[in-house]
Amino acid sequence: MSKRLRSSDVCADCSGPDPSWASVNRGTFICDECCSVHRSLGRHISQVRHLKHTPWPPTLLQMVETLYNNGANSIWEHSLLDPASIMSGRRKANPQDKVHPNKAEFIRAKYQMLAFVHRLPCRDDDSVTAKDLSKQLHSSVRTGNLETCLRLLSLGAQANFFHPEKGSTPLHVASKAGQILQAELLAVYGADPGTQDSSGKTPVDYARQGGHHELAERLVEIQYELTDRLAFYLCGRKPDHKNGQHFIIPQMADRRLSLDVSELAKAAKKKLQSLSNHLFEELAMDVYDEVDRRETDAVWLATQNHSTLVTETTVVPFLPVNPEYSSTRNQGRQKLARFNAHEFATLVIDILSDAKRRQQGSPLSRSKDNVELILRTVSNQHSTESQDNDQPDYDSVASDEDTDVETRASKASRQKSLDSDLSDGPVTVQDFMEVRSALVASEAKIQQLMKVNNNLSDELRIMQKKASRLEKQNSTPESDYDNTPYDTEPDDTVPNRKGRQRSVVWPGDGSLPDTAEPHLVPSPTLPSTEDVIRKTEQITKNIQELLRAAQENTHDSYIPCSERIHVAVTEMAALFPKKPKSDTVRTSLRLLTSSAYRLQSECRKALPGDASLPTDVQLVTQQVIQCAYDIAKAAKQLVTITTKENNN
């Protein structure tokens, strides 16, 4: 962006100086405070980008600049320019106004309610009016007058309107005329570069015929914008469309997935492949919106002055509701925010892979293995519906050991259940989201996890006091507990460290425990509540050290912190029998130990200088936090279980 523009710009909504964001579809520049309101409205109302910290296609930025400089804001504030509006008390926001409610109410009225847009005279047939506007748009895009076209679009003209007499869309006309900025504007409002006219030609064809090579290349990029954005989100690269490469399918950096997650992921992918093209496109667009939300969140947090701007009031925790979508679709869109970084990356890769398959016309895989995976996933989901909703289901897929000992009758019954599941009707997005949601534990931000740990510490102290009264014969005085320092850690030599890692595999022979027991059987060999509380508090204190390191971006502290957590987890796991009879204890121990192992693996990725490891420290930190959250959750479950059993 030119220095001239940046020195003279003011916020379109409150006239504050030096706006750093743009509303792409509104053609305006806005300040941080007003942008926080725009983001809460959703992308269907305002598509925001940071002017410096978001990558821009050059012609898209040029389009927004042109609209802003040519008075596009007057389209959205038309009636406020009338002197009579001052007399009526209506006015726009100013920089001194509070964000809530003053600026927020004005921005919602301006963009969501379109309260100040020029209204056309009322007519009996609204469809005729929309058709007339679209015909005007069709003829206007051959010129460079962007604000006229934006005004028509704001009044209801359709970017994909197919002119019955001309046999083409506005994008065909703009491409034939070489109007690249008009093409950008039309694409922002949903124009499809792949649409054919009555002669079977696309806008790309007309741009190439007219020698408008930059426009032709840009139209191809727009055609693949969704999949390009998803690929760039994961690996920071885009396909080389000029040389015929239209898809990049990134690979997961960490393939050490547990059996449960990998099989659930395969089952979810199978559901994804079964979606109709229409539902798949809806899901892909929703994931695109979620990528935009996450990337904008990252830019937002990185650019705010936290001492002067209260970010808690401007957080967009999930995709805002789009009233044009069904309630089911809106609920599915909001579920996407619950996916942690690893789970969301898996979903994005699945969508990229299936988008490529669908475009190339590759048939679906019909392997029996995939069919049985769906069956096992659905079957286990049904069997766990009666479990406490507060405790996530971490063992919803049977282990290989369980599968080997299944009877033929059981398999036949499962196959019949699956056949019914797949033949009842087409798979919906909701079906897919239900399977995929089994992967979601709940993504914890640093502040949220600190709160969880603080609450857990308080609960532990309360439980400890209760346990002391109930187990006087085995307990120690409260003063001993409160003043007990950390247990002395074992010698941190390489052999000892390897031994700890082996102890994480549950049980010791590396096989997964049998999860087929139908009832919880209280184990007489459970450790005392007092001992479990001691170890849990040690774990939570170590987790808090790790979170402080994450907050302070001291990534070199990750590994020492993870080692201390690993030692504490190993010592806590050693309190329990090797094969506890309680299914709930076994599930919690598996989560505890596997999360500690994953935490060590993730923390190693933060080490600088290793080219084989990912360089996205922010992604690594998210994974580290998620692992820490899972450890704290499992420890709390074990305290609750032992307290309950020992008190019975």
XYZ file of C-alpha atoms in Angstrom, residues 222-444:
223
model
C -9.942 -17.458 -7.632
C -11.374 -20.699 -8.962
C -9.146 -22.649 -6.544
C -9.225 -20.077 -3.750
C -10.881 -22.386 -1.230
C -8.441 -25.293 -1.549
C -5.481 -22.918 -1.937
C -6.378 -21.196 1.334
C -6.695 -24.504 3.170
C -3.327 -25.722 1.879
C -1.626 -22.434 2.721
C -3.056 -22.585 6.237
C -1.326 -25.919 6.849
C 1.985 -25.639 5.020
C 2.437 -22.001 3.926
C 2.537 -22.903 0.210
C 0.111 -22.596 -2.680
C -0.118 -24.725 -5.836
C 1.659 -23.636 -9.023
C -1.405 -23.194 -11.210
C 0.653 -21.872 -14.142
C 2.314 -25.277 -14.469
C -0.861 -27.273 -14.007
C -0.505 -27.992 -10.296
C -3.897 -27.238 -8.746
C -3.723 -29.033 -5.396
C -1.262 -29.410 -2.535
C -2.102 -32.130 -0.020
C 0.068 -31.553 3.082
C 1.161 -34.448 5.271
C 0.831 -34.541 9.035
C 4.140 -33.782 10.725
C 3.510 -36.278 13.521
C 2.361 -39.727 12.428
C 2.554 -41.193 15.938
C -1.212 -41.253 16.348
C -2.948 -43.532 18.792
C -5.036 -46.400 17.491
C -8.239 -44.694 18.592
C -7.603 -41.416 16.804
C -6.266 -42.965 13.603
C -9.223 -45.322 13.223
C -11.753 -42.628 14.058
C -10.078 -40.381 11.528
C -10.398 -43.058 8.862
C -14.052 -43.573 9.714
C -14.724 -39.858 9.551
C -12.936 -39.673 6.206
C -15.200 -42.425 4.898
C -18.236 -40.428 5.977
C -16.755 -37.394 4.269
C -16.368 -39.270 1.005
C -20.019 -40.337 1.186
C -21.335 -36.755 1.246
C -23.079 -35.495 -1.867
C -21.177 -32.852 -3.852
C -23.539 -30.159 -2.580
C -23.083 -31.082 1.088
C -19.344 -31.508 0.607
C -19.137 -27.990 -0.846
C -21.066 -26.621 2.135
C -18.724 -28.350 4.577
C -15.654 -27.149 2.665
C -16.935 -23.566 2.736
C -17.601 -23.822 6.465
C -14.065 -25.111 7.078
C -12.751 -22.245 4.906
C -14.608 -19.796 7.169
C -13.126 -21.492 10.242
C -9.617 -21.226 8.764
C -10.260 -17.534 8.196
C -11.455 -17.151 11.800
C -8.385 -18.893 13.217
C -5.925 -16.998 11.035
C -7.597 -13.677 11.780
C -7.563 -14.543 15.494
C -3.816 -15.125 15.305
C -3.231 -11.805 13.538
C -5.576 -10.061 15.944
C -3.789 -11.315 19.061
C -0.376 -10.555 17.560
C -1.214 -6.958 16.654
C -3.201 -5.729 19.653
C -1.853 -3.521 22.393
C -3.136 -5.594 25.278
C -2.497 -2.830 27.794
C -4.981 -0.496 26.111
C -7.436 -2.844 24.407
C -9.416 -5.371 26.401
C -9.251 -8.388 24.132
C -11.706 -10.432 26.203
C -14.548 -8.292 24.898
C -13.489 -8.695 21.282
C -12.864 -12.423 21.079
C -14.687 -14.382 18.372
C -14.735 -17.868 19.953
C -16.554 -19.561 17.070
C -18.150 -18.746 13.737
C -21.021 -16.265 14.154
C -24.481 -17.427 13.128
C -25.393 -16.921 9.485
C -29.206 -16.508 9.321
C -29.226 -17.770 5.733
C -28.077 -21.204 6.928
C -30.126 -23.816 8.755
C -29.760 -24.179 12.502
C -28.149 -27.601 11.960
C -25.509 -26.141 9.678
C -24.831 -23.245 12.057
C -24.373 -25.707 14.910
C -21.954 -27.736 12.807
C -19.988 -24.590 11.924
C -19.648 -23.681 15.595
C -18.437 -27.205 16.464
C -15.401 -26.586 14.247
C -13.991 -24.200 16.857
C -13.768 -27.100 19.344
C -11.284 -29.014 17.186
C -7.754 -28.733 18.493
C -4.957 -27.912 16.062
C -4.154 -31.540 15.222
C -7.772 -32.565 14.725
C -8.554 -29.547 12.585
C -5.471 -30.137 10.440
C -6.623 -33.731 9.881
C -10.030 -32.491 8.764
C -8.489 -29.937 6.387
C -6.262 -32.610 4.811
C -9.275 -34.901 4.383
C -11.184 -32.123 2.603
C -8.249 -31.277 0.338
C -7.801 -34.937 -0.576
C -11.464 -35.440 -1.325
C -11.741 -32.178 -3.270
C -8.951 -33.391 -5.526
C -10.587 -36.806 -5.874
C -13.958 -35.295 -6.756
C -12.506 -32.930 -9.337
C -10.532 -35.704 -10.994
C -13.497 -38.070 -10.894
C -11.715 -40.813 -8.925
C -14.064 -43.498 -7.591
C -14.620 -44.057 -3.894
C -12.630 -46.751 -2.125
C -14.944 -49.607 -1.131
C -12.532 -51.646 0.942
C -14.044 -53.911 3.592
C -11.637 -52.510 6.170
C -13.066 -49.014 5.827
C -16.617 -50.371 6.116
C -15.777 -52.141 9.354
C -14.141 -48.990 10.702
C -17.387 -47.068 10.347
C -19.251 -49.936 11.972
C -16.899 -50.081 14.923
C -17.027 -46.315 15.356
C -20.829 -46.142 15.245
C -21.189 -49.237 17.425
C -18.870 -47.899 20.095
C -20.484 -44.471 20.023
C -23.856 -46.080 20.768
C -22.411 -48.188 23.565
C -20.957 -45.166 25.350
C -24.015 -42.918 25.252
C -24.874 -43.842 28.842
C -21.499 -42.714 30.194
C -21.082 -39.495 32.148
C -20.989 -36.628 29.676
C -18.397 -34.813 31.768
C -15.825 -37.522 31.024
C -14.785 -37.687 27.352
C -14.847 -41.083 25.694
C -11.184 -41.860 25.007
C -11.720 -45.579 24.252
C -14.564 -45.491 21.751
C -12.801 -47.796 19.247
C -12.023 -51.394 20.062
C -8.388 -52.449 20.156
C -6.851 -54.965 17.783
C -6.838 -57.456 20.626
C -10.589 -57.081 21.065
C -11.176 -57.497 17.344
C -9.194 -60.735 17.206
C -11.396 -62.463 19.786
C -14.745 -61.354 18.384
C -17.151 -64.142 17.575
C -18.459 -64.590 14.057
C -21.982 -63.946 15.300
C -20.898 -60.601 16.722
C -19.267 -59.618 13.435
C -22.361 -60.644 11.498
C -24.502 -58.557 13.797
C -22.198 -55.577 13.350
C -22.205 -55.951 9.581
C -25.993 -55.966 9.567
C -26.013 -52.828 11.694
C -23.589 -51.141 9.310
C -25.588 -52.118 6.226
C -28.604 -50.479 7.822
C -26.589 -47.396 8.720
C -25.360 -46.920 5.163
C -28.597 -47.791 3.382
C -31.065 -45.667 5.334
C -30.349 -42.661 3.127
C -27.658 -40.245 2.001
C -24.971 -39.301 4.493
C -25.428 -35.772 5.792
C -22.951 -33.225 7.077
C -24.416 -33.810 10.525
C -23.586 -37.538 10.241
C -20.020 -36.635 9.386
C -19.770 -34.098 12.192
C -21.048 -36.652 14.713
C -18.277 -39.098 13.808
C -15.623 -36.394 13.662
C -16.772 -34.922 16.983
C -15.571 -38.114 18.693
C -12.076 -36.798 18.061
C -12.709 -33.595 19.980
C -11.664 -33.332 23.628
C -11.932 -29.494 23.846
C -9.317 -27.040 22.778
C -7.886 -25.204 25.783
